[in-house]
XYZ file of N, CA, C and O in Angstrom:
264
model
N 52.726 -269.649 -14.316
C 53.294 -270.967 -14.242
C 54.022 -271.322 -15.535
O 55.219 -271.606 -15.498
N 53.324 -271.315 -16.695
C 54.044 -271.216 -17.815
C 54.567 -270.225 -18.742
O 54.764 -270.361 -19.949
N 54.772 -269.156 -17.965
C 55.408 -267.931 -18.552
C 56.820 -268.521 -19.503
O 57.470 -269.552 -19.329
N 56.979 -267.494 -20.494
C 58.400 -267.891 -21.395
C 58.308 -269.286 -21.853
O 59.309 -269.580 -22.506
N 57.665 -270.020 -21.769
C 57.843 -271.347 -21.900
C 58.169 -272.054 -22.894
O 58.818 -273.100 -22.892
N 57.529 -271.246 -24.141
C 57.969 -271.533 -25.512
C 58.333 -270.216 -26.507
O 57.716 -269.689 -27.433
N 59.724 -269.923 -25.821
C 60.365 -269.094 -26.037
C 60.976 -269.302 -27.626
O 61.257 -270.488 -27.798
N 61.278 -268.387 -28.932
C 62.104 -268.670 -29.699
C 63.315 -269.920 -29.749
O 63.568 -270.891 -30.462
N 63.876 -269.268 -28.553
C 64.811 -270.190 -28.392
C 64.790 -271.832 -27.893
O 65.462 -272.787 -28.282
N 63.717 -271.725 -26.861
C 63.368 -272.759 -26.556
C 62.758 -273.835 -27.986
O 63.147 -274.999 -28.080
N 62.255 -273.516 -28.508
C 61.688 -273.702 -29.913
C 62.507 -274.291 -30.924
O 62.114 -275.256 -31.579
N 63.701 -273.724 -31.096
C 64.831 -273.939 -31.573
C 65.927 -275.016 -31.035
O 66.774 -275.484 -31.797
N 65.861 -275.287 -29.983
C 66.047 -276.135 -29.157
C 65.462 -277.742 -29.578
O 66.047 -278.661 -30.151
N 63.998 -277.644 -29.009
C 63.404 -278.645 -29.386
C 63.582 -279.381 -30.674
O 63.904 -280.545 -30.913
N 63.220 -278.164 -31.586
C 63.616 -278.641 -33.465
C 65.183 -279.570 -33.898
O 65.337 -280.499 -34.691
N 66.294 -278.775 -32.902
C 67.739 -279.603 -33.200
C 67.356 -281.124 -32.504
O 67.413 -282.243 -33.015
N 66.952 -280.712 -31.163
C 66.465 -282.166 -30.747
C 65.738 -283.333 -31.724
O 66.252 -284.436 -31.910
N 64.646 -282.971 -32.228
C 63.807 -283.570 -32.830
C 64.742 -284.159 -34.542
O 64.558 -285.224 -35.131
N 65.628 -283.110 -34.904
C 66.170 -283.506 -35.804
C 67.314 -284.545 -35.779
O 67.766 -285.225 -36.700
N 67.604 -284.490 -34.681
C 68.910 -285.477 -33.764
C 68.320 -286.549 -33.867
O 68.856 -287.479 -34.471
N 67.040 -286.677 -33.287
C 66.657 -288.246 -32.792
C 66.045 -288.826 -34.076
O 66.225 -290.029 -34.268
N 65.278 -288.054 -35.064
C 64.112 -288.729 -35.995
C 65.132 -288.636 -37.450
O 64.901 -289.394 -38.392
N 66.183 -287.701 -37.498
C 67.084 -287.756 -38.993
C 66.439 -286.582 -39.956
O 65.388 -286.141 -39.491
N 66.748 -286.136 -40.888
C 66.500 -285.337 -42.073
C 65.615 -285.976 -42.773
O 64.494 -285.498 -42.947
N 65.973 -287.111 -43.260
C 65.213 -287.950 -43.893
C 63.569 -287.908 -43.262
O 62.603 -287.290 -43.710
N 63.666 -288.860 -41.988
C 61.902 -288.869 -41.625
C 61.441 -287.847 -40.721
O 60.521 -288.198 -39.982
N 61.939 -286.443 -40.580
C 61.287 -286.133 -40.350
C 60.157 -285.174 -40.858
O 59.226 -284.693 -40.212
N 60.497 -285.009 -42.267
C 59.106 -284.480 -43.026
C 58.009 -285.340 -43.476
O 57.008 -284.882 -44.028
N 58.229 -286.810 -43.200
C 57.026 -287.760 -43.210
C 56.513 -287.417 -41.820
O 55.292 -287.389 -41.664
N 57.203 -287.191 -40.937
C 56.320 -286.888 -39.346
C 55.503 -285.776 -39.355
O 54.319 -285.642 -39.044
N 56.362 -284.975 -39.780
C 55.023 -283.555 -40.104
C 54.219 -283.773 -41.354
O 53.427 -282.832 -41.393
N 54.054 -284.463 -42.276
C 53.271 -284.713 -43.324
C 52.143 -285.615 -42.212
O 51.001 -285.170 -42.099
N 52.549 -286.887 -41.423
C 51.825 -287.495 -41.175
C 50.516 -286.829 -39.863
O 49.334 -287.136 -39.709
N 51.395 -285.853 -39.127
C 50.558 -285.018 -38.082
C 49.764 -284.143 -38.839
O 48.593 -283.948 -38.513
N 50.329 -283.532 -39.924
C 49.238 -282.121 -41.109
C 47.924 -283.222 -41.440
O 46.806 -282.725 -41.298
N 47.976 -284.480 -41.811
C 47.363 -285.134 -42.198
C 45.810 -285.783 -40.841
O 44.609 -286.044 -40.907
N 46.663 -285.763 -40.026
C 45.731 -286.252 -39.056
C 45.373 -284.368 -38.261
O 44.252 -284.170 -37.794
N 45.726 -283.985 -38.249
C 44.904 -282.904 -37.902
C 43.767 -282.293 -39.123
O 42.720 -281.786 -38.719
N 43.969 -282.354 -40.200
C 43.824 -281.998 -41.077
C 42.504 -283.005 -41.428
O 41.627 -282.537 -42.153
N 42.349 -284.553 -40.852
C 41.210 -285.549 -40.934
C 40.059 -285.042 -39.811
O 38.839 -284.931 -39.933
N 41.115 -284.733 -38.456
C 39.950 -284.255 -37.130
C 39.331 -283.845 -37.544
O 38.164 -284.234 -37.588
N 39.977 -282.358 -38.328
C 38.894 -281.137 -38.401
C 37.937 -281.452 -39.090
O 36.793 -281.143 -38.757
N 38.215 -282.151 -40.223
C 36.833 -282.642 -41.369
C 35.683 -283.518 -39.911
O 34.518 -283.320 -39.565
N 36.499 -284.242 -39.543
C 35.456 -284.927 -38.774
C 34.301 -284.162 -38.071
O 33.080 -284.302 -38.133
N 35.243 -283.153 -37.254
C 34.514 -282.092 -36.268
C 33.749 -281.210 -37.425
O 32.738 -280.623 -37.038
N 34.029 -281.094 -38.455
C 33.260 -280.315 -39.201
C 31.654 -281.350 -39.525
O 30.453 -281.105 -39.408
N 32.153 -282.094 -39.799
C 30.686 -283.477 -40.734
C 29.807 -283.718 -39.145
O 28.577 -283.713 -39.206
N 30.550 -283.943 -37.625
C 29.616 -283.468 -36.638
C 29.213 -282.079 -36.425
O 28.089 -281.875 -35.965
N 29.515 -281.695 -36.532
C 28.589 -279.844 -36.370
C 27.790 -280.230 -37.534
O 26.606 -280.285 -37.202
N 27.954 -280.492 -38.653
C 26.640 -280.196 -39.710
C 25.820 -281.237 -39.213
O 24.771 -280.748 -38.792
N 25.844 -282.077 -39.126
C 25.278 -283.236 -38.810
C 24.319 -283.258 -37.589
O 23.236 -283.839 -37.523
N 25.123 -282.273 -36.337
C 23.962 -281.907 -35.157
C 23.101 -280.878 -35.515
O 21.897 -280.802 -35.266
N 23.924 -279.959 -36.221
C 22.983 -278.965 -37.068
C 21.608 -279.331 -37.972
O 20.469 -278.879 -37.854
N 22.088 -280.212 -38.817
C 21.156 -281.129 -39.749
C 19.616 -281.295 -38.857
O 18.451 -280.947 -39.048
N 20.586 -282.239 -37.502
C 19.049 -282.318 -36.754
C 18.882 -281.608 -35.987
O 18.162 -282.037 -35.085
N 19.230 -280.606 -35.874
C 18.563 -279.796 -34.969
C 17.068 -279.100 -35.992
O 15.850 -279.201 -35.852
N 17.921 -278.429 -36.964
C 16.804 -277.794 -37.900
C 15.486 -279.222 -37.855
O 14.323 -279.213 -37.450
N 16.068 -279.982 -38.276
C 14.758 -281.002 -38.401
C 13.582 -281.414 -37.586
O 12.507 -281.835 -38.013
N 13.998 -281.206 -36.170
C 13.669 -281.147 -34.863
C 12.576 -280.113 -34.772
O 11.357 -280.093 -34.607
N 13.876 -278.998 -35.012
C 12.993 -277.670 -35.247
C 11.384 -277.807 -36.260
O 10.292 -277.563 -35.746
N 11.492 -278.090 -37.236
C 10.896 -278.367 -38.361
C 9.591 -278.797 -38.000
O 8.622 -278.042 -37.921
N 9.573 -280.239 -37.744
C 8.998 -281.274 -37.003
C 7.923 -280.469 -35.722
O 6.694 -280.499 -35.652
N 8.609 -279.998 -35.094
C 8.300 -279.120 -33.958
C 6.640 -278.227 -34.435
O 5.452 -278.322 -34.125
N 7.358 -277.518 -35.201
C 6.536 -276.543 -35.739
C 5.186 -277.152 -36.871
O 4.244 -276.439 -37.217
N 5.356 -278.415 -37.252
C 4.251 -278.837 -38.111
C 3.290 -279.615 -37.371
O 2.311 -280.254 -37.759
N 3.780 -279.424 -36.214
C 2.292 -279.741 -35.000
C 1.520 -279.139 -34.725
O 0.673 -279.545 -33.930
């Protein structure tokens, strides 16, 4: 269904587009501002994994001093 879909060219495509509509100027604040918010998720998704981790061990812990 989505074979070729994001072809080189197609790719290249999009980018003139994107530079057409948003300018030279803003569009390296747009990719600064997306690096930035992907770049917050992951911390997030990282501080939940330790955090379920955290209690799990504790759980664990707890468990075992019965």
């Amino acid at each position: 269904m989505f074979e070729g879909l994001f072809q080189p060219m197609h790719l290249m495509i999009i980018a003139g587009i994107a530079l057409l509509v948003f300018g030279p100027k803003k569009l390296p604040e747009l990719g600064k501002g997306l690096g930035e918010s992907i770049r917050g998720f992951k911390t997030a998704m990282a501080a939940k994994e330790e955090v379920e981790h955290k209690t799990e061990t504790e759980t664990e812990t707890s468990a075992h001093r019965r």
